[in-house]
Structures are given as structure tokens and as C-alpha cells.
Tab-separated table of C-alpha atoms and ligand atoms in Angstrom:
chain	number	residue	atom	x	y	z
A	1	MET	CA	22.336	140.817	-103.334
A	2	GLU	CA	23.286	140.931	-99.574
A	3	GLU	CA	26.465	138.960	-100.103
A	4	VAL	CA	29.928	138.849	-99.392
A	5	VAL	CA	32.104	139.829	-101.956
A	6	LYS	CA	35.824	138.505	-102.230
A	7	ALA	CA	38.508	140.912	-103.332
A	8	GLY	CA	41.537	138.539	-102.484
A	9	ARG	CA	42.843	136.404	-100.325
A	10	SER	CA	42.311	138.303	-96.913
A	11	LEU	CA	40.110	141.170	-98.283
A	12	GLU	CA	36.329	140.941	-98.250
A	13	LEU	CA	33.427	143.206	-98.464
A	14	ARG	CA	30.858	142.512	-96.317
A	15	PRO	CA	27.568	144.412	-95.856
A	16	LEU	CA	27.484	146.921	-93.378
A	17	CYS	CA	25.213	145.796	-90.792
A	18	LEU	CA	24.528	147.367	-87.210
A	19	ARG	CA	27.115	145.411	-85.716
A	20	ASP	CA	29.833	147.793	-87.144
A	21	ALA	CA	28.742	150.633	-85.634
A	22	ARG	CA	31.468	150.345	-83.278
A	23	PRO	CA	34.254	149.635	-84.868
A	24	LEU	CA	33.241	151.919	-87.805
A	25	PHE	CA	33.003	155.082	-85.630
A	26	ALA	CA	36.801	154.008	-84.178
A	27	LEU	CA	38.037	154.190	-87.549
A	28	VAL	CA	36.019	157.482	-88.771
A	29	ASP	CA	37.599	159.059	-85.502
A	30	ALA	CA	41.030	157.965	-86.287
A	31	ASN	CA	41.131	159.204	-89.203
A	32	ARG	CA	38.954	162.314	-89.156
A	33	ASP	CA	41.518	164.944	-90.106
A	34	ARG	CA	42.461	162.971	-93.137
A	35	LEU	CA	39.050	162.230	-94.277
A	36	ARG	CA	37.745	165.537	-93.412
A	37	ARG	CA	39.591	166.887	-96.710
A	38	TRP	CA	37.763	165.259	-98.984
A	39	LEU	CA	34.489	163.371	-97.520
A	40	PRO	CA	32.154	166.146	-96.407
A	41	TRP	CA	30.025	164.005	-93.732
A	42	THR	CA	32.982	163.530	-91.385
A	43	ASP	CA	32.043	166.379	-88.722
A	44	ALA	CA	28.792	164.858	-88.655
A	45	ASN	CA	30.120	161.733	-87.583
A	46	LEU	CA	30.470	162.326	-83.653
A	47	SER	CA	29.360	158.913	-81.940
A	48	VAL	CA	28.828	155.647	-82.047
A	49	GLN	CA	25.044	156.351	-82.347
A	50	ASP	CA	26.010	158.962	-85.707
A	51	SER	CA	27.453	155.366	-87.031
A	52	ARG	CA	24.564	153.200	-86.725
A	53	ALA	CA	22.014	156.428	-87.855
A	54	TYR	CA	24.402	156.254	-90.866
A	55	ILE	CA	24.536	152.440	-91.353
A	56	LEU	CA	20.043	152.036	-90.765
A	57	ARG	CA	20.274	155.318	-93.590
A	58	VAL	CA	22.198	153.048	-96.144
A	59	ARG	CA	20.659	149.642	-95.558
A	60	ALA	CA	17.480	151.255	-95.768
A	61	ARG	CA	18.390	152.808	-99.500
A	62	ALA	CA	20.176	149.415	-99.764
A	63	ARG	CA	16.533	147.165	-99.246
A	64	ALA	CA	15.204	149.823	-101.781
A	65	GLY	CA	18.130	148.803	-104.559
A	66	MET	CA	19.270	152.484	-104.418
A	67	ALA	CA	22.657	151.947	-102.995
A	68	LEU	CA	25.009	148.575	-101.737
A	69	PRO	CA	27.607	149.843	-98.871
A	70	PHE	CA	30.047	147.443	-98.028
A	71	GLY	CA	32.505	147.060	-94.906
A	72	LEU	CA	35.817	146.536	-96.406
A	73	TRP	CA	37.902	143.669	-93.952
A	74	TRP	CA	41.354	143.037	-94.530
A	75	ARG	CA	42.861	139.630	-92.556
A	76	GLY	CA	39.572	140.535	-90.081
A	77	SER	CA	39.578	143.879	-89.331
A	78	LEU	CA	37.672	146.892	-90.600
A	79	VAL	CA	39.981	149.413	-92.955
A	80	GLY	CA	37.059	151.279	-94.697
A	81	VAL	CA	33.934	151.407	-96.383
A	82	VAL	CA	33.597	151.270	-100.103
A	83	GLY	CA	30.515	150.489	-102.102
A	84	PHE	CA	27.398	151.932	-104.844
A	85	VAL	CA	26.506	154.908	-103.464
A	86	TRP	CA	23.755	155.642	-105.288
A	87	ILE	CA	22.462	153.051	-107.787
A	88	ASP	CA	20.003	154.489	-110.214
A	89	GLN	CA	17.694	151.379	-111.690
A	90	ALA	CA	16.054	153.111	-114.493
A	91	ASN	CA	19.440	153.711	-116.440
A	92	ARG	CA	21.180	150.986	-114.804
A	93	CYS	CA	24.429	153.102	-113.345
A	94	GLY	CA	25.879	153.284	-109.749
A	95	GLY	CA	28.505	155.333	-108.573
A	96	ILE	CA	31.081	154.132	-106.649
A	97	GLY	CA	32.548	155.668	-103.456
A	98	TYR	CA	35.173	154.841	-100.817
A	99	TRP	CA	37.838	155.687	-98.396
A	100	LEU	CA	40.144	153.622	-95.975
A	101	ALA	CA	41.908	154.101	-92.882
A	102	ARG	CA	45.610	155.579	-92.859
A	103	GLU	CA	46.806	151.672	-91.744
A	104	ALA	CA	45.463	150.357	-95.010
A	105	GLU	CA	46.896	152.944	-97.652
A	106	GLY	CA	49.352	152.008	-100.169
A	107	HIS	CA	49.565	148.386	-100.361
A	108	GLY	CA	46.732	148.300	-103.538
A	109	LEU	CA	43.514	147.583	-101.101
A	110	MET	CA	40.750	149.958	-102.274
A	111	THR	CA	42.266	148.966	-106.132
A	112	ALA	CA	41.315	145.599	-105.614
A	113	ALA	CA	37.781	146.170	-103.541
A	114	VAL	CA	36.620	148.547	-106.249
A	115	SER	CA	37.550	146.149	-108.828
A	116	ALA	CA	35.871	143.388	-107.196
A	117	LEU	CA	32.581	145.766	-106.846
A	118	ALA	CA	32.604	146.615	-110.434
A	119	ARG	CA	32.766	143.326	-111.291
A	120	HIS	CA	29.976	142.812	-108.936
A	121	GLY	CA	27.853	145.501	-110.162
A	122	PHE	CA	28.320	144.432	-113.535
A	123	HIS	CA	27.647	140.600	-113.095
A	124	THR	CA	25.557	140.133	-110.339
A	125	LEU	CA	23.595	143.540	-110.524
A	126	ASN	CA	23.454	143.606	-114.226
A	127	LEU	CA	24.408	147.356	-114.146
A	128	HIS	CA	25.497	148.805	-117.689
A	129	ARG	CA	27.582	151.948	-116.310
A	130	ALA	CA	29.500	152.436	-113.471
A	131	GLU	CA	30.735	155.838	-112.445
A	132	ILE	CA	33.638	157.124	-109.818
A	133	ARG	CA	33.921	161.061	-109.242
A	134	ALA	CA	36.760	162.640	-107.147
A	135	GLY	CA	38.086	165.574	-106.387
A	136	VAL	CA	40.570	166.735	-109.197
A	137	ARG	CA	43.313	167.292	-106.433
A	138	ASN	CA	42.850	163.965	-104.968
A	139	ARG	CA	45.296	162.230	-106.602
A	140	ARG	CA	44.843	158.850	-104.359
A	141	SER	CA	41.449	158.658	-105.502
A	142	ARG	CA	41.917	159.196	-109.098
A	143	ALA	CA	44.157	156.860	-109.364
A	144	ILE	CA	41.822	154.067	-108.387
A	145	PRO	CA	39.476	154.269	-111.216
A	146	GLU	CA	43.075	155.030	-113.538
A	147	ARG	CA	44.328	151.511	-112.514
A	148	LEU	CA	41.329	149.969	-113.765
A	149	GLY	CA	40.972	151.702	-116.940
A	150	PHE	CA	38.106	154.124	-116.419
A	151	ARG	CA	37.967	156.506	-119.028
A	152	HIS	CA	37.960	160.008	-117.532
A	153	GLU	CA	35.053	161.373	-119.301
A	154	GLY	CA	35.584	164.833	-117.809
A	155	THR	CA	35.258	167.792	-115.303
A	156	LEU	CA	32.267	168.776	-113.100
A	157	ARG	CA	33.023	172.453	-112.425
A	158	GLN	CA	32.681	173.451	-108.496
A	159	ALA	CA	30.541	170.129	-108.349
A	160	GLU	CA	30.660	169.771	-104.196
A	161	ARG	CA	31.038	172.260	-100.835
A	162	LEU	CA	33.947	170.979	-99.079
A	163	ALA	CA	34.940	172.728	-95.971
A	164	GLY	CA	33.114	175.892	-96.948
A	165	ARG	CA	35.277	176.062	-100.629
A	166	TYR	CA	33.928	174.106	-104.016
A	167	VAL	CA	35.396	171.467	-105.598
A	168	ASP	CA	36.063	170.396	-109.069
A	169	HIS	CA	35.108	166.725	-109.718
A	170	ALA	CA	36.974	164.527	-112.272
A	171	VAL	CA	34.321	162.066	-113.371
A	172	TYR	CA	35.506	158.119	-114.917
A	173	GLY	CA	33.370	156.164	-116.012
A	174	MET	CA	33.443	152.474	-117.120
A	175	LEU	CA	30.356	150.985	-119.240
A	176	ALA	CA	29.505	146.733	-119.212
A	177	GLU	CA	30.761	145.733	-122.681
A	178	GLU	CA	34.152	148.258	-121.805
A	179	TRP	CA	34.615	145.874	-118.731
A	180	ARG	CA	34.224	142.138	-120.083
A	181	ARG	CA	36.499	143.656	-123.384
A	182	ARG	CA	39.153	144.283	-120.623
B	201	COA	C1	41.308	157.415	-101.759
B	201	COA	C2	42.133	156.112	-101.078
B	201	COA	C3	40.855	155.502	-100.553
B	201	COA	C4	43.189	155.620	-101.809
B	201	COA	O1	43.806	155.030	-101.033
B	201	COA	P1	45.054	153.874	-101.542
B	201	COA	O2	45.739	153.008	-100.473
B	201	COA	O3	46.026	155.062	-102.043
B	201	COA	O4	44.594	153.065	-102.845
B	201	COA	P2	44.726	151.384	-103.213
B	201	COA	O5	44.208	150.611	-101.720
B	201	COA	O6	44.281	151.316	-103.928
B	201	COA	O7	46.309	151.072	-103.021
B	201	COA	C5	47.250	151.662	-103.974
B	201	COA	C6	48.775	152.142	-103.614
B	201	COA	O8	49.233	151.242	-103.120
B	201	COA	C7	50.404	150.565	-103.742
B	201	COA	N1	50.080	149.278	-104.170
B	201	COA	C8	51.298	148.184	-103.717
B	201	COA	N2	50.594	146.903	-104.327
B	201	COA	C9	49.606	147.301	-104.971
B	201	COA	C10	48.856	146.428	-106.219
B	201	COA	N3	49.075	145.374	-106.069
B	201	COA	N4	47.845	146.896	-106.455
B	201	COA	C11	47.940	148.327	-106.329
B	201	COA	N5	48.485	148.977	-105.604
B	201	COA	C12	49.424	148.690	-105.329
B	201	COA	C13	49.945	151.637	-105.294
B	201	COA	O9	51.374	152.172	-105.631
B	201	COA	C14	49.510	153.253	-104.479
B	201	COA	O10	50.406	153.624	-103.663
B	201	COA	P3	51.023	154.937	-103.912
B	201	COA	O11	50.243	155.993	-104.495
B	201	COA	O12	52.127	155.560	-102.907
B	201	COA	O13	51.633	154.855	-105.453
B	201	COA	C15	42.908	156.798	-99.492
B	201	COA	O14	43.805	157.460	-99.476
B	201	COA	C16	41.570	157.710	-98.883
B	201	COA	O15	40.608	156.830	-98.016
B	201	COA	N6	41.830	159.081	-98.737
B	201	COA	C17	40.902	159.824	-98.420
B	201	COA	C18	39.008	159.498	-98.397
B	201	COA	C19	38.592	159.906	-100.053
B	201	COA	O16	39.599	160.686	-100.331
B	201	COA	N7	37.994	158.567	-100.348
B	201	COA	C20	37.590	159.461	-102.202
B	201	COA	C21	36.836	160.214	-102.080
B	201	COA	S1	36.495	160.380	-103.956
């Protein structure tokens, strides 16, 4: 399933590969302060070597059908990461995660990318359910499933430890049949 997923005329999801390590690290490093607020791995990614190790890890999970990570490319540049962070094959369910560089924020790119990813999940991977979890106060992240018509299914209390404090997660779900009906 290692195919490029088009999300617009100049926007595409390309399977993450080792040659992305350098631009990926540059992006993480330039956006460290804002990513840290919502993403727990930021301070463990301190070198190109760390980005290589991350890519190798997620590619191994992808080969096992347990994840599907993409670099998000806009007008030929890497601007973020989006993908199925986990796939539960037994229940045909996938959890979507994403982040964007600051310069790429505010253009609707991630909404378009997540829409293309969900379509790929339902149509190509034959998923039954897609899920997105976001910190309850992460307004920009929550707006993405809300724009795409995911249902807000509830709150997981103190579901994630971020910078030494626990945050609640808003959980959004979309079923294959709902996606087809939209
Ligand atoms: C979460 C994150 C990816 C959202 O980025 P974003 O740019 O707000 O999301 P989109 O790319 O979908 O763009 C939506 C914005 O573009 C605007 N926009 C412009 N054209 C648009 C279009 N055609 N369609 C949708 N939105 C559009 C929207 O109004 C919105 O801006 P606003 O919030 O100022 O109203 C980004 O803030 C981020 O990386 N945050 C840090 C990491 C993070 O929190 N990750 C998620 C963890 S759960």
C-alpha cells in the first residue's frame, strides 16, 4: 500500500522514506517550540539520526500493516507529517495523527490531507472506522475532524502526559458507511 495519495493539485502524501530524514529533522527543529505543546516526542528528536530512527521504526510498523505514515508535500516541499499512527487490523480501525510547519498553517492543507487519508483508508485499505484524538484545548487540531464531519464521541480523561501534566483527549470517529454518505 506504499502509494502516493493526492490531496490537491500541489498537495500530496508521500510514504515517509529514509531520504526524508534530513528535511524532516529540519522541520521538527524549526517548529520545536510549538510542536512541544501537543506532541510528546518533540524533545526526543534532537538530530537527523533521531529522525532516521523514527522513519525506520514507522516503516517497520507500516510493513507489518500496523501504521501508514506519510510526509505531507506542498508545492514540492515537505511541510508536515500525516498518517495512520496505528492500524488495528482485527477491528479494521485506524488512528490518524498529524502536524504541520508553521508556514503551512492556515491554508486548509491538513484538512485536505486528512480528507484524502480517510478516503484512502476507507476505499483502499478497507477500514471500517477512522479515529482522531486531540487535546481538548487543541482548537486547531479539533477543527480538522469537525470540518470533515467526524462525530465527537466523547472525552478520554487525562489520556496523555504532556510536559509533566495530564491532558484530556477529545475523541472523534468516522465510520466507512458515514464517509460514503457524506
Ligand atoms: C493541528 C494543525 C495541523 C492544524 O493546522 P491548520 O493549518 O489549522 O489546519 P488546516 O491546514 O486544515 O487549515 C485550517 C485553517 O486554514 C483556513 N483555511 C483556508 N482555506 C481553507 C480551506 N480551503 N479549507 C479549510 N480551511 C481553510 C481555516 O480557516 C483554518 O484557519 P483558522 O483556524 O485560522 O480559521 C497545526 O496547528 C499543528 O501542526 N499544530 C501542532 C501539532 C498538533 O497539534 N498536532 C495535532 C495533535 S492531535
